[in-house]
Coordinates of C-alpha atoms and ligand atoms in Angstrom, one line a residue:
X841 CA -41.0 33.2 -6.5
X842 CA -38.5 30.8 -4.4
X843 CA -39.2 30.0 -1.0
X844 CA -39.1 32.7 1.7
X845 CA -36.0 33.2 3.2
X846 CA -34.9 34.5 6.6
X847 CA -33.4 37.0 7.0
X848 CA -31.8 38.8 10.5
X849 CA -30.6 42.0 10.6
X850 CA -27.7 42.8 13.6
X851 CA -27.7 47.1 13.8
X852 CA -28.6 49.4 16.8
X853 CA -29.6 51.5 14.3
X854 CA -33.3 51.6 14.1
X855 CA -33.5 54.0 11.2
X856 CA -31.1 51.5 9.3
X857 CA -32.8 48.6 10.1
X858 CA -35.8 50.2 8.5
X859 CA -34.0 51.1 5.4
X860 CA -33.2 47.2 5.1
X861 CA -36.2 46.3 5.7
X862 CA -38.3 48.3 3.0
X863 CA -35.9 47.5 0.2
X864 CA -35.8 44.0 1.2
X865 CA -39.7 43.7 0.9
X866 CA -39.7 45.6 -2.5
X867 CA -37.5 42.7 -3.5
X868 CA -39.5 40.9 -6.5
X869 CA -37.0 38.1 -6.8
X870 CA -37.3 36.8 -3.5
X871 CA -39.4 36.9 -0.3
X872 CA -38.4 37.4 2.9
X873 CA -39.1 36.9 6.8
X874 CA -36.8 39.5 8.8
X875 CA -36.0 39.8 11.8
X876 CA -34.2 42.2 14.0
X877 CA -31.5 42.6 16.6
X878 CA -30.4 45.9 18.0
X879 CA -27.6 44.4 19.7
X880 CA -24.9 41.7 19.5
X881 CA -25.9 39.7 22.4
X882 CA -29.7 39.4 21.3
X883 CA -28.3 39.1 17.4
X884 CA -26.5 35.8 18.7
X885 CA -29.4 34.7 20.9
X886 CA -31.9 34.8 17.8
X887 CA -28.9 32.8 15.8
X888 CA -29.2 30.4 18.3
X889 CA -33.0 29.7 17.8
X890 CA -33.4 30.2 14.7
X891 CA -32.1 28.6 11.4
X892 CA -31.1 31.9 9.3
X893 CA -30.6 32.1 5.3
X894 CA -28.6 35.2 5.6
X895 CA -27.4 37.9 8.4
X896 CA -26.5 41.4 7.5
X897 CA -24.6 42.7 10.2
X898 CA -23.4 46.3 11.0
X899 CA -19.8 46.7 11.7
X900 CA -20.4 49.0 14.6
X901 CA -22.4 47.6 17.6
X902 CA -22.0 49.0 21.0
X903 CA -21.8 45.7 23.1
X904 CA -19.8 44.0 20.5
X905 CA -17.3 45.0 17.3
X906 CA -18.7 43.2 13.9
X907 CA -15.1 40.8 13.9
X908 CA -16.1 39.8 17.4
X909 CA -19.2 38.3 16.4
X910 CA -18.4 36.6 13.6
X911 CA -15.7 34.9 15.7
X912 CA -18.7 34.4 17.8
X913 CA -20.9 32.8 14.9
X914 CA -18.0 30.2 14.0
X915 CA -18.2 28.1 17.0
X916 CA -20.4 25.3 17.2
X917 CA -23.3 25.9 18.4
X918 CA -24.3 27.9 15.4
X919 CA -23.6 25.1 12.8
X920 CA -24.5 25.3 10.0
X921 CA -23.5 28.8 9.8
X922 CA -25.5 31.5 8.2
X923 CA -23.3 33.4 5.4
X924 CA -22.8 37.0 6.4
X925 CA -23.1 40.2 4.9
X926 CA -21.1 43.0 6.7
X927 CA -22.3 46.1 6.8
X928 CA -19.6 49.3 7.2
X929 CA -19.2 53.2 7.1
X930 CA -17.3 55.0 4.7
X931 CA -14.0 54.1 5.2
X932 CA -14.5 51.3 6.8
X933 CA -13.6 49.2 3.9
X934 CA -10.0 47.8 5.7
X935 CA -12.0 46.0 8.6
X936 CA -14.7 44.3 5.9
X937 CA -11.0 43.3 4.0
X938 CA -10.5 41.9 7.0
X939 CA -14.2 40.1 7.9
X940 CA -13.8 39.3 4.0
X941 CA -10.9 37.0 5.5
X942 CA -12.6 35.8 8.7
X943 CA -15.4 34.0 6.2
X944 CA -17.2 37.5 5.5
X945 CA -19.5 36.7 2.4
X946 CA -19.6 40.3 1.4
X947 CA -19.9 43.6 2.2
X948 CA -21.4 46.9 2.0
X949 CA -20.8 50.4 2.5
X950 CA -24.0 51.6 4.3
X951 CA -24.0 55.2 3.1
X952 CA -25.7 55.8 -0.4
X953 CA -26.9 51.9 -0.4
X954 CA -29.8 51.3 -3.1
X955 CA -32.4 48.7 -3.0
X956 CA -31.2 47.1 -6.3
X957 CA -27.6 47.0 -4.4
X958 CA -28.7 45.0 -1.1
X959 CA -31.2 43.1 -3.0
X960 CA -28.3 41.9 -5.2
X961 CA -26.1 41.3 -2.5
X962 CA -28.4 39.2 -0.7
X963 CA -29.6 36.9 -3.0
X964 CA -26.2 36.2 -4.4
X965 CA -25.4 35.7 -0.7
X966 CA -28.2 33.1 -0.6
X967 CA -27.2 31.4 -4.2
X968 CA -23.7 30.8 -3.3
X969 CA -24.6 29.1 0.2
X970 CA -27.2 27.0 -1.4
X971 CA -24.6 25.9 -4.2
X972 CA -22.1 25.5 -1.3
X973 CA -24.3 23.3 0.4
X974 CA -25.2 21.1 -2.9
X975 CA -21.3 20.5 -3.4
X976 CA -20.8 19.6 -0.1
X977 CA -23.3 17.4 -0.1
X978 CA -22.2 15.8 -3.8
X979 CA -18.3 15.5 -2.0
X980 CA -19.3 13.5 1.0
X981 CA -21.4 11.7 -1.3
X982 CA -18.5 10.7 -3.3
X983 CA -16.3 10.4 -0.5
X984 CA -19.1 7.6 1.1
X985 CA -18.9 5.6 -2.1
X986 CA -14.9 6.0 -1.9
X987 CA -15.2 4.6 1.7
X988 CA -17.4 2.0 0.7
X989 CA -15.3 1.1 -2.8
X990 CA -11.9 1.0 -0.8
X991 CA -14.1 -1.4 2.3
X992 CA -15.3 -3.7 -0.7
X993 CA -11.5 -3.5 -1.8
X994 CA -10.3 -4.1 1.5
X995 CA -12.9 -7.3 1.5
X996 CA -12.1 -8.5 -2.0
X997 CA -8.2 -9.0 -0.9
X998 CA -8.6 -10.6 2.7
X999 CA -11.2 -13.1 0.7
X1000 CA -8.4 -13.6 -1.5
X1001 CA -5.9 -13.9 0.8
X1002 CA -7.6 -16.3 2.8
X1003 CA -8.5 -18.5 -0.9
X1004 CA -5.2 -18.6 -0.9
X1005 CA -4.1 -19.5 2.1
X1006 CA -7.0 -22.2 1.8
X1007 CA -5.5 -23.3 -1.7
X1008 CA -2.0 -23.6 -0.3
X1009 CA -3.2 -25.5 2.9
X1010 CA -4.4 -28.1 0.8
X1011 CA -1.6 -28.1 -1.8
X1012 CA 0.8 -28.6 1.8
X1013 CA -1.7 -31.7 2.3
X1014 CA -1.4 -33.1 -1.0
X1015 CA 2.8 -32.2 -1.3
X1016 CA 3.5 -33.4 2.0
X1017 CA 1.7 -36.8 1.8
X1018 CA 3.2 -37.1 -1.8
X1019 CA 6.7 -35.9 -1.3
X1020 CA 7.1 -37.7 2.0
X1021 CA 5.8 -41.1 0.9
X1022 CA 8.5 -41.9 -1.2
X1023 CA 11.7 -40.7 0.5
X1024 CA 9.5 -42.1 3.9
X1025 CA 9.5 -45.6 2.1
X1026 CA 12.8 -45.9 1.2
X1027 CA 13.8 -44.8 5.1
X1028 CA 11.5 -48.0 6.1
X1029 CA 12.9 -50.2 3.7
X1030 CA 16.7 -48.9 4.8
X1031 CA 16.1 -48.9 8.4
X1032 CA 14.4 -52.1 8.4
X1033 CA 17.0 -54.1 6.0
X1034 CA 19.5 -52.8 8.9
X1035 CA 17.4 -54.1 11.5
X1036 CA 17.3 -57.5 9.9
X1037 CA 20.0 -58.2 8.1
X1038 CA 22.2 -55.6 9.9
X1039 CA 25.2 -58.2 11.0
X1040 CA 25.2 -60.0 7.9
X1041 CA 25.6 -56.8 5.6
X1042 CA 29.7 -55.9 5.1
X1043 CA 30.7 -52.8 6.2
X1044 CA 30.3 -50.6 2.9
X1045 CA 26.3 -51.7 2.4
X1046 CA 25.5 -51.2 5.9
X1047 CA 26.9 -47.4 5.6
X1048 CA 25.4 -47.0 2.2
X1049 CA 21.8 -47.9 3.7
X1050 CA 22.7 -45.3 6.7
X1051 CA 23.8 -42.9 3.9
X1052 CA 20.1 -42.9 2.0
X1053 CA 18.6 -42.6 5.6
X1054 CA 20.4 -39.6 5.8
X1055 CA 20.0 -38.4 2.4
X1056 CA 16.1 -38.8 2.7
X1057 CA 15.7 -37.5 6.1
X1058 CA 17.4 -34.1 5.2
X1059 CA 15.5 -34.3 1.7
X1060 CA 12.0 -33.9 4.3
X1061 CA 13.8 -31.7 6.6
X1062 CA 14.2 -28.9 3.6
X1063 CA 10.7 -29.7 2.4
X1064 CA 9.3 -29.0 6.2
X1065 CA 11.6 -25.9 6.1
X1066 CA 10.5 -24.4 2.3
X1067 CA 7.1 -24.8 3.8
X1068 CA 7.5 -23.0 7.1
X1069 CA 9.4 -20.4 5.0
X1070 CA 7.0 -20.1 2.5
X1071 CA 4.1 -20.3 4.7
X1072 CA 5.9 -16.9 6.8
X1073 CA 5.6 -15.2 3.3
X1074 CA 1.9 -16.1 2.8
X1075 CA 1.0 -14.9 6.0
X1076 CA 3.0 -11.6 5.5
X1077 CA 5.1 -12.2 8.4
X1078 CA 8.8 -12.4 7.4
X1079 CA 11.1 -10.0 8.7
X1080 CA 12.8 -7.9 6.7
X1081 CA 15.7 -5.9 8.0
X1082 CA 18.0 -4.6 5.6
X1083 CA 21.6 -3.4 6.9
X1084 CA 24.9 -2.3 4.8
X1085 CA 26.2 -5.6 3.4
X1086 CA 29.3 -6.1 1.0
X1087 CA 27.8 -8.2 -1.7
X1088 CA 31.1 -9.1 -3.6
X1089 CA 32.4 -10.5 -0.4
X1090 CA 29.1 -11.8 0.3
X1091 CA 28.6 -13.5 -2.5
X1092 CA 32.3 -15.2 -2.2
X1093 CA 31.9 -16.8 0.8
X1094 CA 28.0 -18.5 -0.3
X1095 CA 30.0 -19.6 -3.4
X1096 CA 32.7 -21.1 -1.4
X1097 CA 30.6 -22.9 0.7
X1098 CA 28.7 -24.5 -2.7
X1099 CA 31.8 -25.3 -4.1
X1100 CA 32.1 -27.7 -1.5
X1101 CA 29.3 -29.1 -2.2
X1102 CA 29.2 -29.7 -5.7
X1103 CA 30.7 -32.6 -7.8
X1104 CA 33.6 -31.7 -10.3
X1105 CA 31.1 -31.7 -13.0
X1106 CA 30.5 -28.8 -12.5
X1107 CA 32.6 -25.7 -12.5
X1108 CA 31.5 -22.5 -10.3
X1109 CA 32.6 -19.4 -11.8
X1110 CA 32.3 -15.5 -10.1
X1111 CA 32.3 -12.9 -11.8
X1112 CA 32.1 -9.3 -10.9
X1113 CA 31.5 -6.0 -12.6
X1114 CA 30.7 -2.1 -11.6
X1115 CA 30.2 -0.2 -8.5
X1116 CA 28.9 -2.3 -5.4
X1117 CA 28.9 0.1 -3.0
X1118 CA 25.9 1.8 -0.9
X1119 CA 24.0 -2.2 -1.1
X1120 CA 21.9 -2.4 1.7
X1121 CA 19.8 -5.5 2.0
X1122 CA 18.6 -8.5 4.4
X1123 CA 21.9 -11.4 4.8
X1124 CA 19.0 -14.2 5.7
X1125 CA 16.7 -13.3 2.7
X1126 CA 19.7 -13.0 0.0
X1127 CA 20.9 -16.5 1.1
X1128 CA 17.3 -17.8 0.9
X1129 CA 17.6 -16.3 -2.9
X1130 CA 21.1 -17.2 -3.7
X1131 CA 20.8 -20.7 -2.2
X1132 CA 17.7 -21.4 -4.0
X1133 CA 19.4 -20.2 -7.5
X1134 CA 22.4 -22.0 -6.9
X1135 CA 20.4 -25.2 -6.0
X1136 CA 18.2 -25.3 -8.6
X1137 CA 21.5 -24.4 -11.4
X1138 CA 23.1 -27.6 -10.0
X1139 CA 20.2 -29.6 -9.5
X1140 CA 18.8 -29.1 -13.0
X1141 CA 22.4 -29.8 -14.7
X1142 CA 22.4 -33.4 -14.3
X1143 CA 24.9 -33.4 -16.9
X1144 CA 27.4 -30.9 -15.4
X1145 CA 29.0 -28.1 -17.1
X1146 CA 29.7 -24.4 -16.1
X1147 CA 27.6 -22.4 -13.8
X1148 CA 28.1 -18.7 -13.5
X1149 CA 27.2 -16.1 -11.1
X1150 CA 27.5 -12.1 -12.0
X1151 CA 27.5 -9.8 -10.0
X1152 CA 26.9 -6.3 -11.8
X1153 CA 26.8 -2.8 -9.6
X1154 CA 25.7 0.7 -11.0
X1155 CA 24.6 3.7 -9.2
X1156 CA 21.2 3.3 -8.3
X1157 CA 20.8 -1.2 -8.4
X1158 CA 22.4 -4.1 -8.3
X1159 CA 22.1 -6.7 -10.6
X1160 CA 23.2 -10.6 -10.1
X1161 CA 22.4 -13.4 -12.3
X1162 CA 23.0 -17.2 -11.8
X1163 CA 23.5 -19.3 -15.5
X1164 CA 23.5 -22.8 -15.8
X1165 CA 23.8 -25.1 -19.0
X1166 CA 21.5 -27.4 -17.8
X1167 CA 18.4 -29.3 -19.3
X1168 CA 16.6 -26.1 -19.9
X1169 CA 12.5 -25.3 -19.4
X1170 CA 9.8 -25.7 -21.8
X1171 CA 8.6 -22.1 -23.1
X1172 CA 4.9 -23.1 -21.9
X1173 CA 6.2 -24.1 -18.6
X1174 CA 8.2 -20.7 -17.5
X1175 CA 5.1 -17.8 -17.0
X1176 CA 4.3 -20.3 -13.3
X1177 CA 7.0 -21.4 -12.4
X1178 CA 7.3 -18.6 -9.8
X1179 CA 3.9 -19.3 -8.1
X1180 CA 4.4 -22.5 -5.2
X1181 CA 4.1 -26.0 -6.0
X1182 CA 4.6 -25.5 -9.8
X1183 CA 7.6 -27.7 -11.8
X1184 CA 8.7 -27.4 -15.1
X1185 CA 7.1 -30.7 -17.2
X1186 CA 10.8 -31.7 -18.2
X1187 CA 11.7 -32.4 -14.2
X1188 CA 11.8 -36.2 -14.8
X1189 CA 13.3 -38.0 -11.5
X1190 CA 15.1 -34.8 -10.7
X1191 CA 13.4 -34.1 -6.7
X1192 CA 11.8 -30.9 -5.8
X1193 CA 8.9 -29.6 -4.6
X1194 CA 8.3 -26.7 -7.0
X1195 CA 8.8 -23.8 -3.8
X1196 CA 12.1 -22.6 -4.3
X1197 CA 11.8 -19.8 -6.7
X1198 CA 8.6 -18.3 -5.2
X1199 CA 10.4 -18.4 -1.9
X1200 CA 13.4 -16.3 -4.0
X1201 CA 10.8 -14.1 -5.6
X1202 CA 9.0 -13.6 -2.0
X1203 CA 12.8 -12.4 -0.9
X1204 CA 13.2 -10.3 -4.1
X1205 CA 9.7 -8.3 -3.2
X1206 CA 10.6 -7.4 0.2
X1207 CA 13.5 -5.4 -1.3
X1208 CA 11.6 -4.1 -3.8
X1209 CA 13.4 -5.9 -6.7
X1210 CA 12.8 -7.8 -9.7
X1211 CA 13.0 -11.2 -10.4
X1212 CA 13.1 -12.6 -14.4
X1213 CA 13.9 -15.9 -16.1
X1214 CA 15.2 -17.0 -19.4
X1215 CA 15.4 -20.2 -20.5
X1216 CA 16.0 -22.8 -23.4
X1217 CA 15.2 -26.3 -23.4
X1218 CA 18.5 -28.5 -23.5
X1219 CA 21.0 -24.7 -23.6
X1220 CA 20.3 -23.6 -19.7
X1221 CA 18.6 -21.2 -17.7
X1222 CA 19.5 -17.8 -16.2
X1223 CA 17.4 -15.9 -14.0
X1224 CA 18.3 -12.5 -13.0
X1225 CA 17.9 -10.4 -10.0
X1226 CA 18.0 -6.8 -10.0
X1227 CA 17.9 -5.0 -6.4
X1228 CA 17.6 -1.3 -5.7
X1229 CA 20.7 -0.3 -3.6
X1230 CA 18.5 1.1 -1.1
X1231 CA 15.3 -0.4 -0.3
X1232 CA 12.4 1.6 1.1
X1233 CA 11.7 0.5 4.4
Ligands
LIG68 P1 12.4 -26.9 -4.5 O1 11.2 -26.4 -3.7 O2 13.1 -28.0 -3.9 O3 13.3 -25.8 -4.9 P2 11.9 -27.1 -7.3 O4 13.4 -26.9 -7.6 O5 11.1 -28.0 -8.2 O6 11.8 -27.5 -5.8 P3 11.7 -24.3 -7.8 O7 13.0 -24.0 -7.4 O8 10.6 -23.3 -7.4 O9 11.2 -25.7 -7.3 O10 11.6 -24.4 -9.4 C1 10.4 -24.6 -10.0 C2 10.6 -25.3 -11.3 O11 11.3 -24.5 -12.2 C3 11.5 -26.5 -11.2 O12 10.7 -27.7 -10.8 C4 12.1 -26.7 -12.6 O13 11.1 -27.3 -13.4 C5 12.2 -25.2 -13.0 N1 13.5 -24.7 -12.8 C6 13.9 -23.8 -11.9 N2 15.2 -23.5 -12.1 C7 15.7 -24.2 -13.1 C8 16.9 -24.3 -13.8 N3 18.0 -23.6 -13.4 N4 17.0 -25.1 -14.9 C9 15.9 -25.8 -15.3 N5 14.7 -25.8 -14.7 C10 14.6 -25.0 -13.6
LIG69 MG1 14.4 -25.3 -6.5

């Protein structure tokens, strides 16, 4: 036979209370310590002191109705609490709907109750709360290795993160005393010829040594700057504040400002299709991607030749894509080229420090876009980017 159980019987009714008891007792499934209350306030007190299996409580007390208590028996001090059975009169049955409601386990009409009946009722009572028990126990089990999976998680990315960071520190060490030797060398050479030679150089040389001063001092400005950027998107600290912007017109005025820029080699086209209206997005970060593009379409078309930006709106996205006819990118080379610090192996002389497009594709994220690439060596290279027109903030 399973452990004894306890069990407390709540009634004023003395005669009941003995009824209980003797079919209890005949019970030859289970065994049974009772005890007795012939009111609410001592029913409570016993609950109070004693860990109970079960409580069969009669609907009708006189200091105390049977939904009282069991409002009673919810509050804290009885926790865990003991399951319930509710015992009523004839046509009682609408209040035990209601204790049924209030958490009630079951209930039972007093008049005509057989052993068999209360036996029942009690031990299913008793199965249900210990398989109530078990589960809870299994769920906060699984939700303490869900804790502890998501902390290991949480753990496994800010180890990452900071790998990263660690790897991209010393890539900055190894870029920056790279990239700036060379353009610093030819500043010393420049600045020093001028020192020297200064009033013995004409005119023209002495302006075309200021010019590669110039040229190479902006050259380490932008690297300093792509690093700062970059670095800001590492960190996860760039601002993103999207507002309504006019992309067409947008657009126009970036182009207008390149085509200042660029030598008549190469022709700027802009062309624009479908509904742009509804765009919301960041100016600073779409000119980070834009400028990016644009640079890297002129900069890898030594050769000149067309270079294309579309512009495409539907309902939902919009979708531009920059196209150049330039020297193209090895099919091995394209799946990294959007991770920092990586170059395509056909680069040559051409300067760069391999941070542009995971600067563009940092922007892209933070609007929840896309950013692709196609390319063929010695045909060109387009790389699309599709934008929702709304991004979720
Ligand atoms: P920077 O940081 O100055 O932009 P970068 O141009 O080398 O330097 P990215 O813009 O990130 O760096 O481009 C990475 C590489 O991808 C380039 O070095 C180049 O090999 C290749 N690439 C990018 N765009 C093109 C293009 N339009 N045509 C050919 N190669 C390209
Ligand atoms: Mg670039």
């Amino acid at each position: 036979m399973p452990d004894t159980r306890t069990l407390l019987i709540i009634d004023d009714c003395a005669e009941d209370r003995r009824i209980y008891r003797r079919y209890l007792l005949k019970d030859s499934h289970q065994s049974y310590q009772i005890l007795e209350a012939d009111s609410a306030k001592d029913g409570l007190a016993l609950c109070e002191e004693i860990l109970c299996d079960v409580i069969l409580l009669d609907f009708c007390l006189p200091d105390m109705t049977g939904l009282e208590i069991l409002d009673q028996l919810k509050q804290e001090r009885f926790e865990p609490p003991a399951p319930v059975i509710m015992l009523t009169g004839q046509g009682d049955e609408e209040v035990a709907v209601q204790a049924m409601k209030r958490g009630v386990q079951d209930y039972l009409v007093k008049q005509h109750l057989k052993p068999d009946v209360l036996q029942l009722a009690v031990r299913n009572v008793i199965q249900q709360a210990q398989l109530e028990s078990v589960l809870s126990k299994t769920k906060e089990r699984q939700r303490l290795i869900i804790q502890q999976a998501e902390l290991l998680a949480q753990t496994q990315a800010a180890l990452l993160r900071e790998q990263k960071l660690n790897a991209f520190k010393s890539q900055i060490i190894t870029t920056v005393s790279y990239e700036y030797r060379t353009p610093l060398t030819s500043i010393l050479a420049a600045a020093s010829t001028l020192k020297q030679y200064g009033d013995k150089l004409d005119e023209s040389k002495q302006q075309r040594f200021l010019q590669i001063i110039e040229q190479k001092a902006r050259h380490m400005g932008k690297l300093v700057d792509d690093l700062l950027v970059f670095h800001q998107f590492e960190l996860n600290k760039a601002q993103f504040k999207p507002q309504p912007l006019d992309l067409c017109h947008f657009f126009s005025e970036l182009i207008e400002e390149q085509r200042e820029k660029v030598s008549n080699r190469h022709q700027l086209l802009y062309k624009i299709i479908g509904d742009h209206k509804g765009f919301w997005g960041d100016g600073l970060l779409l000119r980070q991607i834009f400028v990016n593009l644009m640079s890297n379409a002129i900069k890898y078309s030594p050769d000149g030749g067309n270079i294309e930006l579309h512009l495409i709106g539907n309902d939902s996205q919009v979708i531009f894509y920059i196209k150049d006819q330039g020297i193209g990118i090895p099919i091995e080379d394209q799946e990294n080229l959007f991770q920092a610090f990586s170059r395509g192996s056909n680069v040559d002389t051409i300067p760069g420090t391999g941070l542009g497009l995971a600067i563009a594709q940092a922007c892209v994220e933070l609007h929840g876009g896309d950013i692709t690439l196609e390319s063929q060596v010695g045909r060109g290279t387009r790389v699309t980017v599709t934008l929702p027109k709304r991004p979720l903030i």
